[in-house]
Short mmCIF file of C-alpha atoms in Angstrom, two decimals:
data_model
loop_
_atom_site.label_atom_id
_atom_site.label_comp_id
_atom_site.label_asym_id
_atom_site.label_seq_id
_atom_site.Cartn_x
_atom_site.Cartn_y
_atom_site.Cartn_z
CA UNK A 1 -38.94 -5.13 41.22
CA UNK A 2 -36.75 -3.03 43.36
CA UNK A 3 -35.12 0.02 42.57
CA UNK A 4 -31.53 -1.32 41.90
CA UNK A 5 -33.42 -4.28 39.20
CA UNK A 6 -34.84 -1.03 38.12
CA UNK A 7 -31.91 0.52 37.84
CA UNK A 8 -30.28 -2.79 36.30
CA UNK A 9 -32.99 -3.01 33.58
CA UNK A 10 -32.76 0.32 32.12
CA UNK A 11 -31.25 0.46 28.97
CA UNK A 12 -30.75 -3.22 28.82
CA UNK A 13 -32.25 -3.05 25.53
CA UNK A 14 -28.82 -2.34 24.11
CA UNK A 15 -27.71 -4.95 22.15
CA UNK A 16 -24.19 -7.08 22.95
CA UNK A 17 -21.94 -5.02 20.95
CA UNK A 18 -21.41 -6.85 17.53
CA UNK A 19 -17.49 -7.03 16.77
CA UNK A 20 -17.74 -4.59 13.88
CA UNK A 21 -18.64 -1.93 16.50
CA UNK A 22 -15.08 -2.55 18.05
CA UNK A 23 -12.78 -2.39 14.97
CA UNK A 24 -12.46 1.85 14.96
CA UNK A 25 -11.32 1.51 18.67
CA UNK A 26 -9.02 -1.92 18.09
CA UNK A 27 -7.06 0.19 14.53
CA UNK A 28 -6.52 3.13 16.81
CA UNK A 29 -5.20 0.76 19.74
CA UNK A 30 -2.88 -1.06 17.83
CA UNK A 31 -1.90 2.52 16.15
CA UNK A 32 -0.68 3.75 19.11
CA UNK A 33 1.09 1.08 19.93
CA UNK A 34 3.05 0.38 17.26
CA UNK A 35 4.02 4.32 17.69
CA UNK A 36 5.05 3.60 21.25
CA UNK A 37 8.88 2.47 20.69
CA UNK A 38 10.00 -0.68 22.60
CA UNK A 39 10.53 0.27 26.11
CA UNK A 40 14.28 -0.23 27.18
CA UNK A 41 15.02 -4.00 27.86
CA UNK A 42 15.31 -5.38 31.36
CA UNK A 43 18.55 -5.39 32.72
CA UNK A 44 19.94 -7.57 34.64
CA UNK A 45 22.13 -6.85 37.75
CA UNK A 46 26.21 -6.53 36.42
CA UNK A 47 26.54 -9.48 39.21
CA UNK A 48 24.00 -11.30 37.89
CA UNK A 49 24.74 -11.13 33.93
CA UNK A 50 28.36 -12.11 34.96
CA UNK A 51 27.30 -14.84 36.93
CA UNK A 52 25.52 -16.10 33.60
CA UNK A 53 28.31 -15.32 30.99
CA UNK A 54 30.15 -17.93 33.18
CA UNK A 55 27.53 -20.00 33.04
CA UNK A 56 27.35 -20.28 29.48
CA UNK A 57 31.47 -20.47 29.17
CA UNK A 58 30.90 -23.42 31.46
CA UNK A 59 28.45 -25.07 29.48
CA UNK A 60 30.28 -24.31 25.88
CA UNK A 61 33.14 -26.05 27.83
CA UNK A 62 31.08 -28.92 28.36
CA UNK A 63 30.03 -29.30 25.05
CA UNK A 64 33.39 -29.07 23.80
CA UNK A 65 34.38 -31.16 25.76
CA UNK A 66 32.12 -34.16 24.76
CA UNK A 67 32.19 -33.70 20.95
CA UNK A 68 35.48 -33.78 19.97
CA UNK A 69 34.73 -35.08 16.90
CA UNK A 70 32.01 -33.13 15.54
CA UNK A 71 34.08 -30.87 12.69
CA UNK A 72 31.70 -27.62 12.22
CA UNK A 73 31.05 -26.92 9.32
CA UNK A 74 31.51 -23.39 8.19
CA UNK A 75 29.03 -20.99 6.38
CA UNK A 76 28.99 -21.79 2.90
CA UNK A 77 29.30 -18.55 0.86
CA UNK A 78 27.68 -17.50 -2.10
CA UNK A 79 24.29 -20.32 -1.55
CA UNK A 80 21.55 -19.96 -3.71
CA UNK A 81 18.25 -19.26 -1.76
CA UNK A 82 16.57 -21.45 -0.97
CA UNK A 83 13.82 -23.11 -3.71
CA UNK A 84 11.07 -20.86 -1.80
CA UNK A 85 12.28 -18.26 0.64
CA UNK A 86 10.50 -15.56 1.95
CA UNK A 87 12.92 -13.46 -0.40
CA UNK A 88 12.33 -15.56 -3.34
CA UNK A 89 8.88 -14.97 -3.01
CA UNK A 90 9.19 -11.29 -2.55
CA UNK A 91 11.24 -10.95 -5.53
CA UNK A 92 8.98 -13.27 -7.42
CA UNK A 93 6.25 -10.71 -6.69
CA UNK A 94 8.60 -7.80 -7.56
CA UNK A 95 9.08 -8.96 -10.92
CA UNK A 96 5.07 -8.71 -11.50
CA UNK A 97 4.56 -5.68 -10.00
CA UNK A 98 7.08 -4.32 -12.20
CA UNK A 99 4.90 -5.57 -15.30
CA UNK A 100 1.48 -4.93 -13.48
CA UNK A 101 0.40 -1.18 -14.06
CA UNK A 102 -2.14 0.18 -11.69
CA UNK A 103 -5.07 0.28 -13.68
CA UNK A 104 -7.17 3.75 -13.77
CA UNK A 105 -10.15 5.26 -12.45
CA UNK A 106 -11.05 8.44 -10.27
CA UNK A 107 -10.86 6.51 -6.82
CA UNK A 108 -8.18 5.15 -5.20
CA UNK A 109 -10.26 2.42 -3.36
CA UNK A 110 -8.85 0.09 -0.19
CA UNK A 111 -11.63 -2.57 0.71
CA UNK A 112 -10.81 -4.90 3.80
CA UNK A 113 -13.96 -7.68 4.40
CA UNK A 114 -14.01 -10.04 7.50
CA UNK A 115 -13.30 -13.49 6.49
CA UNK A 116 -17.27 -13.92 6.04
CA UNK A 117 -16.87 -11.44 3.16
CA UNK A 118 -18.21 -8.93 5.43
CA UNK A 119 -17.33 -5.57 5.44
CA UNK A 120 -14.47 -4.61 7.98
CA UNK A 121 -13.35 -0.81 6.30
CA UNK A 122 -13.41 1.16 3.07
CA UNK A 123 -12.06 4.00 1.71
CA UNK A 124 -12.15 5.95 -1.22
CA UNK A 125 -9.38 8.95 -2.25
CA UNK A 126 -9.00 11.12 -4.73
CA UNK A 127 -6.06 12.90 -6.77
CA UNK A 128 -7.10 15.85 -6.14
CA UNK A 129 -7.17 15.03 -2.14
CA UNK A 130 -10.75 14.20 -0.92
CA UNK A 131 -11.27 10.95 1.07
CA UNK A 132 -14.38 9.02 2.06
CA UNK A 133 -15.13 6.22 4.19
CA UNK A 134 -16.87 3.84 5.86
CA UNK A 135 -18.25 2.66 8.64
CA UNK A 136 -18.73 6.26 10.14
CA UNK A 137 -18.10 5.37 13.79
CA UNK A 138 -21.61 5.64 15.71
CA UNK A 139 -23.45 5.16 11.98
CA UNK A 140 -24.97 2.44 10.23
CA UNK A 141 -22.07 0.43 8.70
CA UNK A 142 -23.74 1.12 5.19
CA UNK A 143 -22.86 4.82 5.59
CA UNK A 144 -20.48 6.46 3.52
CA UNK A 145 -18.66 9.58 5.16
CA UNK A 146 -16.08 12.16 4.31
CA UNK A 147 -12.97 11.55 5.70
CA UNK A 148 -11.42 14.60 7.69
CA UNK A 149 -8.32 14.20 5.89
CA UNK A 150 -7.02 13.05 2.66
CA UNK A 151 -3.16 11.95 2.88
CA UNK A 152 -1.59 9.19 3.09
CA UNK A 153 0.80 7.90 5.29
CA UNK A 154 4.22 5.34 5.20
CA UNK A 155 3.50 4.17 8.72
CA UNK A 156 1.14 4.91 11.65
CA UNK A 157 1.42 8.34 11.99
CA UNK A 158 4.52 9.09 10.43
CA UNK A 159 5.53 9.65 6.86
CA UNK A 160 2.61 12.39 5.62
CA UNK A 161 2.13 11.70 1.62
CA UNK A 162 0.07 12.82 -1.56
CA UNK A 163 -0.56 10.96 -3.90
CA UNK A 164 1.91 12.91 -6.24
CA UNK A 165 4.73 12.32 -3.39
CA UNK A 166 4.19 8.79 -3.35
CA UNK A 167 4.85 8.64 -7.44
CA UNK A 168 7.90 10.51 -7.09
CA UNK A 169 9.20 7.92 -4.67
CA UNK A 170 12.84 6.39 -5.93
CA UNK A 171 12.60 3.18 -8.08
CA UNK A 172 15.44 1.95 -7.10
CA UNK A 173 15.18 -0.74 -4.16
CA UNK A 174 18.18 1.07 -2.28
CA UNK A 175 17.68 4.30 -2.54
CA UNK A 176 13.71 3.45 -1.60
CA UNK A 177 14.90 1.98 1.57
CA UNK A 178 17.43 4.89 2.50
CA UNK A 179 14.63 7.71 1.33
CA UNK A 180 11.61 5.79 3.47
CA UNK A 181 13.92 5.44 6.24
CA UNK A 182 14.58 9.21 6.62
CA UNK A 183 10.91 10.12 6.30
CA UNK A 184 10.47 8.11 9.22
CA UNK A 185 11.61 9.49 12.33
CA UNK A 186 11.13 6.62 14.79
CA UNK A 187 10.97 3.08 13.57
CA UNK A 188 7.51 0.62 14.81
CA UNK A 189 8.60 -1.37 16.64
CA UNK A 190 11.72 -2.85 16.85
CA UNK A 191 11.62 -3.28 13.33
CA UNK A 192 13.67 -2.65 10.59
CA UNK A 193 13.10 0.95 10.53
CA UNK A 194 12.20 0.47 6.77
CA UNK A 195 10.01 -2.36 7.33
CA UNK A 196 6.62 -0.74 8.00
CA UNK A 197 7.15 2.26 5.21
CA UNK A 198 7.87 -0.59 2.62
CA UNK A 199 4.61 -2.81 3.89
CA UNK A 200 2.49 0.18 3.27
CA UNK A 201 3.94 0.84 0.03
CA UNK A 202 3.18 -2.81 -0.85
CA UNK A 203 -0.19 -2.71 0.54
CA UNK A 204 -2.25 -0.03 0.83
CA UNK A 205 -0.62 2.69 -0.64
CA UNK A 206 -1.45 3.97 -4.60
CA UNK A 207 2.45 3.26 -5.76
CA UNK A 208 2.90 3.32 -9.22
CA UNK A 209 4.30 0.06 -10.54
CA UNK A 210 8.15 0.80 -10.27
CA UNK A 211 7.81 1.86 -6.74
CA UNK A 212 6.01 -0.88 -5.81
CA UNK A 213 8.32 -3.41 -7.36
CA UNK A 214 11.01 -1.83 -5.80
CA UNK A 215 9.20 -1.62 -2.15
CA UNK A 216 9.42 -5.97 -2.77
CA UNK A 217 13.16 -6.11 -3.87
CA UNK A 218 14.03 -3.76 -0.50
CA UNK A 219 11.79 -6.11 1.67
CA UNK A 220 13.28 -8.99 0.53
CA UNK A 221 16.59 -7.51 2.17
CA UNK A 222 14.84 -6.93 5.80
CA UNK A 223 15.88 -9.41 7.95
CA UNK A 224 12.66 -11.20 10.01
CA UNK A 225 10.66 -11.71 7.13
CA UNK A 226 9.70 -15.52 7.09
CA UNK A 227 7.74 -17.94 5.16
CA UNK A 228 4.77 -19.38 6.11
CA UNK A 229 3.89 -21.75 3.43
CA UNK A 230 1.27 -21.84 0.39
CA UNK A 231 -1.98 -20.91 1.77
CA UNK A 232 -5.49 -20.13 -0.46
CA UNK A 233 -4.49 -16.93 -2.79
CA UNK A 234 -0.97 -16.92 -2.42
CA UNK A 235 1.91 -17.58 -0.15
CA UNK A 236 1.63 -16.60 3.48
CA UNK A 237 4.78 -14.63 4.99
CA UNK A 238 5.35 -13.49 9.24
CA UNK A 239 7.21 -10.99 10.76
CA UNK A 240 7.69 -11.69 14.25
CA UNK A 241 6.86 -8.91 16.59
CA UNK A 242 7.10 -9.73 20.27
CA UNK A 243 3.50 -11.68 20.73
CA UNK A 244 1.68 -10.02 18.20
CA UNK A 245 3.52 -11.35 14.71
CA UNK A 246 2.37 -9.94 11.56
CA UNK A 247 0.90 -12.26 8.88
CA UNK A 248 0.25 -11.53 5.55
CA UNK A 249 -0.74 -13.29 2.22
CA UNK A 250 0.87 -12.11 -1.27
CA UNK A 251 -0.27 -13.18 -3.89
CA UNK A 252 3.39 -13.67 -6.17
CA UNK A 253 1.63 -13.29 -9.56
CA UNK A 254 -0.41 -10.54 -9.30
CA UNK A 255 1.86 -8.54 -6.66
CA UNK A 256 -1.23 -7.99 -4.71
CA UNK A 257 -1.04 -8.18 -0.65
CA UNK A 258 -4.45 -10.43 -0.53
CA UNK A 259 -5.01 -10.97 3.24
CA UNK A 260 -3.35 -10.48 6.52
CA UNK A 261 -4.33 -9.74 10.13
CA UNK A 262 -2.17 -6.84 10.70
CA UNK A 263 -1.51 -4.27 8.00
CA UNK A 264 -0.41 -0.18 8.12
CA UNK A 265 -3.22 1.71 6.96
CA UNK A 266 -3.51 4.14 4.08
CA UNK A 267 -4.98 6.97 7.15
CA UNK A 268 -2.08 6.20 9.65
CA UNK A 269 -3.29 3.54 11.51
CA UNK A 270 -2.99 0.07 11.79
CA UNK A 271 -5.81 -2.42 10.86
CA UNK A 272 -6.04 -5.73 13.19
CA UNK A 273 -8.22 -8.75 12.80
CA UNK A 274 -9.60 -10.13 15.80
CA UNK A 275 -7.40 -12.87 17.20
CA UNK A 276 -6.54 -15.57 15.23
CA UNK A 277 -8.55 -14.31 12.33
CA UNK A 278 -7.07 -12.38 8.96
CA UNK A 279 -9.12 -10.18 7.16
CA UNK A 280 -9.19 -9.61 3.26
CA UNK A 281 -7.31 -6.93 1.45
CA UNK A 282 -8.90 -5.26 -2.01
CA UNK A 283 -7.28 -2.31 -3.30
CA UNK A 284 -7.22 -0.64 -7.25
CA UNK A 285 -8.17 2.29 -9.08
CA UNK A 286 -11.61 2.62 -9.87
CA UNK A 287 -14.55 4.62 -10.74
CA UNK A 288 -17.21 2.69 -8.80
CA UNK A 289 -18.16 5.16 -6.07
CA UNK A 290 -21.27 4.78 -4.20
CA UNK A 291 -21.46 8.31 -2.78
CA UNK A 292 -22.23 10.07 -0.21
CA UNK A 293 -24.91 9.15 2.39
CA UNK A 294 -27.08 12.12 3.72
CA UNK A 295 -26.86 12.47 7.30
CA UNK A 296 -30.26 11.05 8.56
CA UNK A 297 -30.37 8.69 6.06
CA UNK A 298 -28.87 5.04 5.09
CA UNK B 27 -4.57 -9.72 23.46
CA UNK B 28 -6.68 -7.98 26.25
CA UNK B 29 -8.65 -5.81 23.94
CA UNK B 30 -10.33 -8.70 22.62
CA UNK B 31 -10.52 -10.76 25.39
CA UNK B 32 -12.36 -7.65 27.22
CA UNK B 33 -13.74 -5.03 24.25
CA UNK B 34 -17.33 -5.99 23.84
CA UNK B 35 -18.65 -5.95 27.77
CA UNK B 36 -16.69 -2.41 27.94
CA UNK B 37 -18.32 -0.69 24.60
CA UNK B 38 -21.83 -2.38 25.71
CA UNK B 39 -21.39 -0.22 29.06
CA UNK B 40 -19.78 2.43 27.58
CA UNK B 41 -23.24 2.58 25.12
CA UNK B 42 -25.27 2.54 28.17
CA UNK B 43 -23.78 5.39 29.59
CA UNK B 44 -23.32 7.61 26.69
CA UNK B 45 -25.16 6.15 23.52
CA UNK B 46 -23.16 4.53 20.69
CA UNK B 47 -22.09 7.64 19.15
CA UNK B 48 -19.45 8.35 22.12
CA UNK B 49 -18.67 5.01 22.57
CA UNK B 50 -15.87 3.92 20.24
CA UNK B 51 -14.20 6.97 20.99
CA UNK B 52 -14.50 6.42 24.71
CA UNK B 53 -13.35 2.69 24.19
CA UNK B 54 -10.25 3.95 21.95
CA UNK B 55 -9.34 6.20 24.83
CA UNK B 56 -9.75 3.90 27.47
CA UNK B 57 -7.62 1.24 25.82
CA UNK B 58 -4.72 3.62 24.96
CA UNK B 59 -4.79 4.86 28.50
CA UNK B 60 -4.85 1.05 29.73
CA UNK B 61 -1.64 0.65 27.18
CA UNK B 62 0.19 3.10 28.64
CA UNK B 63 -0.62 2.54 32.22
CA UNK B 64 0.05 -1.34 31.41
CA UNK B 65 3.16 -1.47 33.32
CA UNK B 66 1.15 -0.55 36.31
CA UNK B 67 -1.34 -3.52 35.93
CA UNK B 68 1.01 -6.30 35.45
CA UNK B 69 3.01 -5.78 38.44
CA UNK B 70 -0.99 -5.35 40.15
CA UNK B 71 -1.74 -8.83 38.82
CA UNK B 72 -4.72 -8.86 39.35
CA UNK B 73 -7.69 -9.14 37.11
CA UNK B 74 -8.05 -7.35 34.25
CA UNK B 75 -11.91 -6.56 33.72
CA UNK B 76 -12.01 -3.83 36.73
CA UNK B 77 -8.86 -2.50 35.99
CA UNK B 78 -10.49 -1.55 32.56
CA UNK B 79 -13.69 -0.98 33.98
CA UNK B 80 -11.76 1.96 36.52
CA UNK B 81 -10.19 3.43 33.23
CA UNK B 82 -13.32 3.39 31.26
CA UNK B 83 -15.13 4.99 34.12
CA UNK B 84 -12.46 8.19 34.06
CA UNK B 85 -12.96 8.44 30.55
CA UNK B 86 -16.89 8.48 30.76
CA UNK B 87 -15.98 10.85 33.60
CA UNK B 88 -14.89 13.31 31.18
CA UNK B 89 -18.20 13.32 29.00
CA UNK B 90 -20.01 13.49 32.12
CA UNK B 91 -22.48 16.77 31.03
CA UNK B 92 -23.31 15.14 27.69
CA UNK B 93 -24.24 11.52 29.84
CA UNK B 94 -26.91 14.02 32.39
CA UNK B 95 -28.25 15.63 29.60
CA UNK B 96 -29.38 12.32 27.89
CA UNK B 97 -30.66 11.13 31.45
CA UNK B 98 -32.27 14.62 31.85
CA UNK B 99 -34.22 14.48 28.49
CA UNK B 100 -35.29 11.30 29.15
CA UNK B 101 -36.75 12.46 32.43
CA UNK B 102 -38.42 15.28 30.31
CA UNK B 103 -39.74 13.65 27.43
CA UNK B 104 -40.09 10.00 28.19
CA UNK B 105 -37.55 9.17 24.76
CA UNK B 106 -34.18 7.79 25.74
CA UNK B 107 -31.83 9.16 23.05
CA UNK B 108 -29.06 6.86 24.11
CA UNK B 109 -31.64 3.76 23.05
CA UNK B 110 -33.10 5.37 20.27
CA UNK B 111 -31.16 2.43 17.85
CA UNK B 112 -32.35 -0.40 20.03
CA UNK B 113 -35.51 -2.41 20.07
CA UNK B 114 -37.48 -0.71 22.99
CA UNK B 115 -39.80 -3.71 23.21
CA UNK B 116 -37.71 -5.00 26.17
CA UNK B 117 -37.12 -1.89 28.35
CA UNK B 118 -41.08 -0.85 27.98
CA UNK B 119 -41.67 -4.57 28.82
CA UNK B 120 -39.62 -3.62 32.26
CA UNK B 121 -40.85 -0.75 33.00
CA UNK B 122 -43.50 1.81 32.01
CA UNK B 123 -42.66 5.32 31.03
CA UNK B 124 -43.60 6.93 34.09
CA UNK B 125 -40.54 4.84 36.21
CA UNK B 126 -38.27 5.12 33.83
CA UNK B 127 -38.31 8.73 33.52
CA UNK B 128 -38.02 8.81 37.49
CA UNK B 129 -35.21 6.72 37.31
CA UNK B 130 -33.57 8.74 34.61
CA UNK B 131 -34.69 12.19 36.64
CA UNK B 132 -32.74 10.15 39.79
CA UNK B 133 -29.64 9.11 37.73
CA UNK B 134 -29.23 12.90 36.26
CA UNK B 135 -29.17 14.24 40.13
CA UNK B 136 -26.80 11.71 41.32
CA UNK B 137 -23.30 12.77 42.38
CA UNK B 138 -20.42 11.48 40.31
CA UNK B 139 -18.93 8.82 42.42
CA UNK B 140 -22.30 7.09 43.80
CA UNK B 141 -23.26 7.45 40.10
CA UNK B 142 -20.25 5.12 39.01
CA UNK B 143 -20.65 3.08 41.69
CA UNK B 144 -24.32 2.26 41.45
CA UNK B 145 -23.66 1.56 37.06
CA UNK B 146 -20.50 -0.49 37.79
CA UNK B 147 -22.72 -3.01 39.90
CA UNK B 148 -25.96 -2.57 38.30
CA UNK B 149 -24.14 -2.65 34.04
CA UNK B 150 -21.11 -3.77 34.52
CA UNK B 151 -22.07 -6.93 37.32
CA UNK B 152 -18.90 -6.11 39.47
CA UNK B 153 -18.88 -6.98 43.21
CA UNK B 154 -18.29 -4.45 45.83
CA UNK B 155 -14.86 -5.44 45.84
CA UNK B 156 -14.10 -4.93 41.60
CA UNK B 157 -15.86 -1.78 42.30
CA UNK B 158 -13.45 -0.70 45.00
CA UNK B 159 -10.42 -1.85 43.01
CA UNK B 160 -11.92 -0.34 39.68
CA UNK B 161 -12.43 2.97 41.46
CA UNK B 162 -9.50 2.97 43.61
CA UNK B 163 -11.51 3.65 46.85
CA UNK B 164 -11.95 1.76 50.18
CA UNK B 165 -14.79 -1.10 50.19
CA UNK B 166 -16.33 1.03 53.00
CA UNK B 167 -16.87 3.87 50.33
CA UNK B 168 -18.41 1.40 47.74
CA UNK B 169 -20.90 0.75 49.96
CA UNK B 170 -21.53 3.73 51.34
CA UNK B 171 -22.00 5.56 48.05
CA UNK B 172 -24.20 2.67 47.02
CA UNK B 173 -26.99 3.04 49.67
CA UNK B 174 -26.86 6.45 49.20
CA UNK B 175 -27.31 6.51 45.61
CA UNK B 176 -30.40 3.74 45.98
CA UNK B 177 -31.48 5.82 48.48
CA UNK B 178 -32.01 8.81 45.82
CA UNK B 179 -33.54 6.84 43.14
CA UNK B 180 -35.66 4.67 45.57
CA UNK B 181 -36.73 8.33 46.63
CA UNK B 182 -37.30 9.39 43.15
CA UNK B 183 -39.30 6.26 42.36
CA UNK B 184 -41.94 7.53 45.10
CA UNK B 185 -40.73 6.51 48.97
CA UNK B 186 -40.18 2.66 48.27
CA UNK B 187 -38.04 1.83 51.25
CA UNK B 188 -34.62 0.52 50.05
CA UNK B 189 -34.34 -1.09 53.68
CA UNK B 190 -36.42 -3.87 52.74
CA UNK B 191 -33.67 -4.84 49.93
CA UNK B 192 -30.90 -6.73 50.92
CA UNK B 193 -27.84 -4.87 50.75
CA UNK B 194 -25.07 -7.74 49.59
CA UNK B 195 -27.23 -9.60 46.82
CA UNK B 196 -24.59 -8.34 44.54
CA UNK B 197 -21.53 -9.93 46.66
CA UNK B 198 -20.54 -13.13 45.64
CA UNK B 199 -16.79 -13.84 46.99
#
């Protein structure tokens, strides 16, 4: 053996890195990039853009042109939603969360699992402002460490919260939206500035039941948010967002957000499944803590 | 999404320079700096694994005194503290403790850029020509760095001339 197979061999022994080893570096990717706002869109030359508006006026005079007879048919005012909208659904689940309390316990606890069931993050907080988590990056996944800080945030690094300041959040759907907005300075996105304050609100954050349900009644007025269809657990809803849509699963009778594969964290970050995949959502008061680890042990 | 496309090979490398404590931060970092700089690749075109690989490399670059004193106490003591969570079955399969300690004595003592140059061919499988685009630096400097560098640790190892090895096995264009 040479001395560049040498070379090549050393520390071979470590392992192909498992996904799980990626998902602390992949949440802080996709948090700053849903902080970086939408860089200005590409403008055409003035000669150029005119050049197209008279493109389209010629084609609109085509079409005009050769369907004479087609009346169109204005808006129709007033329409019921549809049987099962996105909205519908949203208000559907507003209704329950209204009527669902919280439940109790000493720990606020967020679980996500892989689809396998296997653990993706977890974290534990406190009223009183302590936070633990785990995996500990560079740790065995089975560690449990404290978290540096205890607050919660309304979207990736915006919108600092305690628990108390999340209960004295408005109840009323409007004046949610219009108090969210302001406590966040530069909307993710080009979303509805509202839109990602709201999600966490529904998701991850400890909301008491009247904030919740009114976090669903103001999302069901943000334009973009789509049904998917009925999926296993609930009813699956998509935001578009360039090529990186957000999917998520809500389950309309219990209010819960059950799965998705892009979600605002409670820390400030944003938690992405790999690819395709979606990755399962627990949260609830409890008092099923399984402390701390020691360092040096697992 | 390139993260996932590209992730695992860059962590694995970054863990081979600096142990796995370092290297989710170092792969966070890298990553953020690749978003922000992603204007820069597109227009490039090219492909996307060196481009990363050059990032990751600056970001390594800036742990640099933690990575020599890992290779250093290996030298020392014969225990490699970046494998310490790995089965050491294969790597004492490869090579006994003496060489590997030489080797590690060799890799502390290397400068910076023939150090990153001999790990992104030997870790991270690029050709001279991903190197030079990774690094940003003629091919002429790849290569010079390289035979320099195996000319330290073929020194270390004990006066095996490096002559004998053929200089372009890793070129495959």
């Amino acid at each position: 053996m040479n001395d560049f197979d040498l070379i090549k061999h050393l520390r071979s022994e470590v392992g192909e890195s498992e996904p799980d080893a990626l998902n602390g570096a992949r949440e802080r990717l996709l948090t700053v990039m849903a902080r970086t706002p939408e860089p200005r869109r590409f403008r055409l030359p003035v000669k150029l853009r005119l050049a197209g508006v008279v493109a389209v006026a010629a084609a609109a005079a085509v079409v005009i042109a050769t369907s004479p007879a087609a009346p169109v048919k204005p808006p129709a005012t007033g329409d019921a939603l549809p049987p099962v909208s996105a909205q519908n659904i949203l208000l559907v689940a507003a209704a329950s969360a209204e009527r669902t309390p919280l439940g109790s316990g000493a720990y606020w606890h967020v679980r996500k699992e892989k689809d396998d069931g296997g653990l993706f993050t977890e974290s534990w907080t406190t009223r009183d402002g302590q936070r633990w988590m785990r995996p500990v990056p560079g740790r065995d996944r089975s560690v449990v460490g404290k978290a540096p800080s205890a607050r919660f945030w309304l979207a990736p690094g915006q919108g600092e919260l305690s628990i108390q300041d999340i209960e004295a959040l408005p109840t009323d759907p409007e004046a949610l939206k219009q108090r969210v907005t302001e406590m966040i300075p530069t909307a993710v996105d080009h979303h509805d500035p509202a839109f990602f304050p709201l999600l966490s609100l529904i998701a991850e954050l400890p909301a008491p039941a009247k904030v919740r349900s009114a976090a669903f009644r103001a999302l069901a007025t943000v334009p973009d948010v789509q049904r998917v269809g009925t999926v296993e657990g609930g009813e699956e809803l998509m935001v578009p967002d360039g090529d990186q849509e957000i999917r998520l699963v809500v389950d309309p009778e219990t209010s819960r957000v059950v799965r998705a594969n892009r979600l605002p964290t409670v820390g400030g970050g944003v938690a992405g499944a790999n690819g395709e995949h979606f990755f399962k959502l627990t949260t609830g008061w409890t008092d099923d803590f399984p402390g701390v680890t020691e360092r040096g042990k697992s | 999404m390139l993260f996932d496309r590209h992730a695992a090979v860059l962590h694995r490398y970054a863990v081979r320079r600096l142990g796995p404590e370092h290297a989710e931060d170092v792969l966070a970092e890298a990553f953020t700096r690749a978003f922000e700089t992603r204007h820069r690749y597109e227009s490039a075109r090219a492909e996307a694994l060196p481009w990363l690989y050059g990032i990751i490399t600056n970001v390594i670059g800036l742990h640099r005194r933690a990575e020599a004193r890992a290779y250093r106490a290996m030298a020392r003591t014969g225990e490699d503290p970046v494998t310490a969570a790995f089965d050491e079955g294969v790597a004492a399969r490869v090579s006994a403790s003496a060489t590997r300690q030489r080797l590690a004595a060799a890799l502390a003592k290397l400068g910076r850029g023939e150090r990153d140059v001999l790990l992104l061919i030997a870790w991270g499988d690029l050709t001279y020509e991903e190197t030079a685009r990774a690094l940003r630096v003629p091919i002429g400097t790849v290569r010079s760095r390289l035979s320099r560098a195996r000319r330290k640790v073929a020194h270390a190892l004990g006066g095996v001339n490096p002559v004998e090895m053929s200089e372009d096995h890793r070129e495959r264009l």
